[in-house]
Every structure is written in structure tokens, then in C-alpha cells.
XYZ file of C-alpha atoms in Angstrom:
261
model
C 154.780 70.382 111.129
C 157.411 69.529 108.423
C 160.974 71.389 108.744
C 163.804 72.069 106.393
C 166.932 72.274 108.598
C 166.301 70.799 112.109
C 164.811 67.396 112.822
C 162.337 67.343 115.880
C 161.268 64.385 118.219
C 159.461 63.686 121.395
C 160.882 61.254 123.599
C 158.732 60.466 126.484
C 158.280 63.775 128.414
C 161.916 65.207 126.467
C 161.587 67.117 122.890
C 164.414 66.786 121.294
C 165.657 68.994 118.408
C 168.784 68.256 115.900
C 170.015 71.087 113.862
C 170.111 69.386 110.554
C 172.471 71.171 107.998
C 175.736 69.088 107.279
C 176.792 70.611 104.410
C 177.399 73.592 105.906
C 178.035 72.955 109.175
C 174.956 73.866 110.587
C 175.531 77.060 110.277
C 172.188 79.266 111.252
C 170.773 80.927 108.792
C 167.800 82.636 109.304
C 165.251 79.954 107.694
C 167.139 77.406 110.432
C 166.716 79.776 113.352
C 162.965 80.520 112.810
C 162.340 76.709 112.470
C 164.279 76.293 115.815
C 161.518 79.122 117.532
C 158.549 77.155 115.882
C 159.924 73.832 117.401
C 160.517 75.772 120.776
C 157.022 77.382 120.591
C 155.050 73.809 119.899
C 156.952 72.204 122.599
C 156.049 74.804 125.149
C 152.372 74.452 124.192
C 152.545 70.661 124.818
C 151.513 69.994 127.953
C 153.598 66.673 128.005
C 156.888 67.999 127.253
C 158.851 68.571 130.842
C 162.539 69.083 129.379
C 164.023 70.468 125.603
C 167.188 69.154 124.237
C 169.183 70.855 121.508
C 171.947 68.854 120.094
C 174.015 68.896 116.747
C 175.412 66.385 115.243
C 178.769 64.336 116.870
C 181.178 66.582 114.831
C 179.699 69.679 114.559
C 177.493 71.670 117.333
C 177.121 74.643 115.010
C 179.913 76.674 113.291
C 178.288 79.678 113.561
C 175.639 82.066 111.344
C 175.190 81.796 107.862
C 178.087 84.462 106.771
C 177.153 84.097 102.957
C 173.539 85.024 104.218
C 174.390 88.259 105.875
C 177.628 89.430 104.319
C 175.442 91.675 101.650
C 172.906 93.170 104.688
C 173.383 96.457 105.865
C 173.295 98.670 108.986
C 169.250 100.198 108.118
C 167.759 96.971 107.644
C 169.421 95.035 110.813
C 168.078 98.170 112.847
C 164.816 98.326 111.976
C 164.468 94.377 112.053
C 166.071 94.236 115.236
C 168.485 91.629 113.548
C 168.728 89.116 114.513
C 166.767 89.010 117.450
C 163.574 88.993 115.413
C 160.208 89.373 116.786
C 158.880 85.332 117.111
C 162.148 83.754 115.365
C 164.336 81.326 117.622
C 166.422 83.389 119.598
C 162.906 85.446 120.783
C 161.562 81.803 121.675
C 164.879 80.953 123.579
C 164.130 84.075 125.820
C 161.041 83.940 126.620
C 160.367 79.972 127.111
C 160.007 78.589 130.574
C 160.499 74.850 130.158
C 164.038 73.759 131.282
C 166.362 73.130 127.774
C 169.968 71.365 127.591
C 172.517 72.060 124.835
C 174.382 68.852 124.068
C 177.207 70.267 122.056
C 180.052 68.045 119.812
C 182.492 69.726 117.776
C 182.073 72.822 116.686
C 180.125 76.053 118.945
C 181.230 78.744 117.223
C 179.574 82.118 116.987
C 175.742 81.976 116.907
C 176.712 78.140 117.721
C 178.050 78.852 121.043
C 175.246 81.924 121.736
C 172.803 79.580 121.146
C 174.453 76.841 123.110
C 174.786 79.668 125.872
C 171.178 80.745 125.843
C 170.023 77.597 127.042
C 169.785 76.428 130.722
C 173.345 74.613 130.961
C 175.431 72.561 128.237
C 176.858 69.483 128.394
C 180.234 68.784 125.786
C 182.045 66.007 124.899
C 185.918 65.689 124.922
C 185.645 66.931 120.933
C 183.384 70.582 122.139
C 185.210 74.149 121.418
C 183.413 77.309 122.070
C 184.595 80.548 120.476
C 183.121 84.035 119.195
C 185.288 84.495 116.031
C 183.221 87.729 114.707
C 186.075 89.623 115.330
C 187.955 87.887 111.754
C 185.101 89.591 110.302
C 185.066 92.753 111.616
C 182.426 92.757 113.186
C 181.167 91.799 116.558
C 178.539 88.650 118.637
C 174.598 90.250 118.477
C 173.321 87.132 120.337
C 174.755 87.241 123.752
C 178.271 86.805 122.842
C 179.800 89.407 124.857
C 176.759 88.907 127.526
C 176.250 85.133 128.342
C 180.129 84.703 128.192
C 181.334 87.058 130.122
C 178.847 85.795 133.053
C 179.564 82.225 132.549
C 183.653 82.565 132.145
C 184.420 86.439 133.965
C 185.682 89.061 131.865
C 189.035 88.355 131.424
C 188.596 85.129 129.402
C 185.619 86.515 127.595
C 187.587 90.019 126.970
C 190.181 87.569 125.183
C 187.841 85.137 123.104
C 185.939 88.227 121.518
C 188.576 90.206 120.942
C 190.908 87.545 119.513
C 189.097 85.060 118.363
C 190.397 82.028 120.354
C 188.691 78.873 120.622
C 188.015 77.184 124.226
C 188.486 73.225 123.842
C 185.991 71.343 126.313
C 188.074 71.246 129.125
C 188.843 74.817 129.674
C 185.157 75.316 129.465
C 184.335 72.881 132.060
C 187.297 74.346 134.365
C 185.769 77.715 133.629
C 182.332 77.395 134.347
C 180.842 77.394 130.485
C 179.575 73.927 130.363
C 178.600 71.289 133.280
C 179.933 68.090 132.519
C 182.394 66.674 129.646
C 181.515 63.279 128.287
C 182.697 61.138 125.900
C 181.174 61.312 122.225
C 179.973 58.180 122.609
C 178.519 58.851 125.899
C 177.204 62.608 124.929
C 173.557 62.113 123.729
C 172.337 59.372 125.799
C 173.675 61.142 128.692
C 172.058 64.520 127.875
C 168.354 62.785 126.924
C 168.813 60.495 130.335
C 169.773 64.386 132.217
C 166.379 65.737 129.615
C 164.184 62.683 130.755
C 165.318 63.144 134.575
C 164.320 66.839 134.689
C 161.023 66.136 132.786
C 160.274 63.600 135.512
C 160.255 66.206 138.307
C 157.456 68.255 139.159
C 156.911 70.612 136.106
C 155.735 73.981 138.190
C 158.491 73.794 140.565
C 161.165 73.084 137.965
C 159.965 76.346 136.131
C 160.026 78.165 139.407
C 163.784 77.300 140.085
C 164.836 78.258 136.453
C 163.164 81.753 137.492
C 164.972 81.553 140.749
C 168.352 80.874 139.462
C 168.009 83.616 136.385
C 167.511 85.938 139.362
C 171.105 85.188 140.698
C 172.142 87.574 137.112
C 169.266 90.043 137.100
C 169.269 91.338 140.855
C 171.128 91.719 143.682
C 171.985 89.153 146.304
C 169.247 90.665 148.844
C 166.926 90.790 146.115
C 167.001 87.273 144.974
C 167.486 85.455 148.484
C 163.949 87.556 148.927
C 162.439 85.753 145.221
C 164.396 82.420 146.295
C 162.338 82.661 149.680
C 159.043 83.908 148.022
C 159.313 81.292 145.623
C 160.280 78.300 148.017
C 156.988 79.602 150.472
C 155.190 79.216 147.262
C 155.940 75.489 146.548
C 153.920 74.761 149.397
C 150.510 75.669 147.675
C 151.147 72.739 144.934
C 149.898 69.298 145.122
C 153.300 67.701 144.354
C 155.185 69.359 147.328
C 152.856 67.675 149.682
C 152.798 64.200 147.564
C 157.250 64.501 147.608
C 157.464 64.690 151.108
C 154.884 62.285 151.794
C 156.689 59.889 149.180
C 160.320 60.699 151.485
C 158.469 59.648 154.443
C 157.045 56.816 153.475
C 159.913 55.525 151.305
C 158.266 55.444 148.006
C 158.313 57.043 144.567
C 156.645 60.114 144.195
C 153.632 60.409 142.022
C 153.886 63.846 140.675
C 150.781 64.925 138.652
C 152.319 68.631 137.890
C 149.984 70.648 139.838
């Protein structure tokens, strides 16, 4: 389908979404978020796709929500529609997807942009990346995970400071704090992000889904419950043809030929 605010392409088994509103620093309008949701849903339904990648430009990932679009909204409207988590939109699709998704962040990822990146499974950042939740400066607060995912990623003290002051965190601090998995040069970022997505997509897809669910359980349950979930998932992996193929290939010192079942 045709998109107005994002670019969508398939690179092998990787589905790539590029935010594309350069004149407003990729501000997350409702239309853009809706298109992100449509693209995610389409990739989720495509059995040839094993991993998703979302990115902006070298200069900016997303500078935040489209404030001009939000300025005149009222409480009743937001409450009744459950904004910004509108049914079927990008936030809803991010929450409900099962396939792994990487965010490649260069330049600013502020407000909703930071929340969008954090909603992915992990973030690869360039040296120019800047993260922040500056909503306090507009007399409002994060509404799409900024107080929740940021706290889980970097701890209460740093998250509280960033949300209460609007301070931005640079790439080096983000890596030290656990917000991003790796920092690369601007020139390396998008190529390495695609390479990483391709590596994930090449693995047994049923197992990648199980691993995603197991890691997420670490944030949702007690350690005892999480360990039990992990153990049962591990045991279940022995029902897959891919598990048998992977171990046999290891024994025979050859590349595995996964059939994703």
C-alpha cells in the first residue's frame, strides 16, 4: 500500500520502516503512527519476514509528538479515545506484535520518539543519538510508556530526573545506563542495524518468538515464575523440527537449514 509519512521496504527477510517527515523532524502525528501500525501489521502477517527494523534519518529519529496537532485537544476526547493508544494504531501494533523489532536511532529521540524506540525489543544508537522525555516543559507528561519503560530500562533515579527536568541523555550515557544495546558511528548505524536484523531473521522463527516472550516475562513476573516460564519454553522447543536440525547441524559441523517449524 502507499504511505505518506513513512517509507516501507522489504530487504530479504527484514521489514524496514523509515519515518519520513523531515520538515518537522519526524514528529509523530496521528497519521504517521497509524501508518506505522499498518506497516507492522502487514509485516506480522507476512510469513517471509523474520524481523522488523524502524529508523529515522541520520539527523533525527523522531523529535516527539506533533504538538500542533495535540495543542487544542481536551481531556474528554483523549479519555474517550484512550489517546495515544488508539485501537489498531501504531502503539497498539507495537504492543501486540510477536516478531522481533529493532530501533536504529541517530540524532534526537525525544518524547514520543523516545517512547517509540523503547517499545522496540532493543535500540542500536549512533554517537549523535539523544534521548529524552521533555513533556514536563509543556506542562504535561509522557503518555506512551515514558515513565514506565524508561524506569525499567535505566532505573528510578535517572528516569525520575529525566522526566522531571526534561534533561536529554546522550548515546554514551544511554549505553552505560542500559537504554541502548550498542553505540555505533553514524556511518555504521543503519548498515549494522540491518545486518543485526538479518541475523535474527535467519534464526528459527518459532524460537525467536519464544525467546521474546521469555525475556519480556522478566519484567512482568517474579523470578520464580519467570524461571518456570523459561524452563517450560525450553522444553517446548524440543517439539520443533528446527531444534532437531540445529543440534544435528552442530554435531555434523555444518550450517543449519531452518524451516521455521
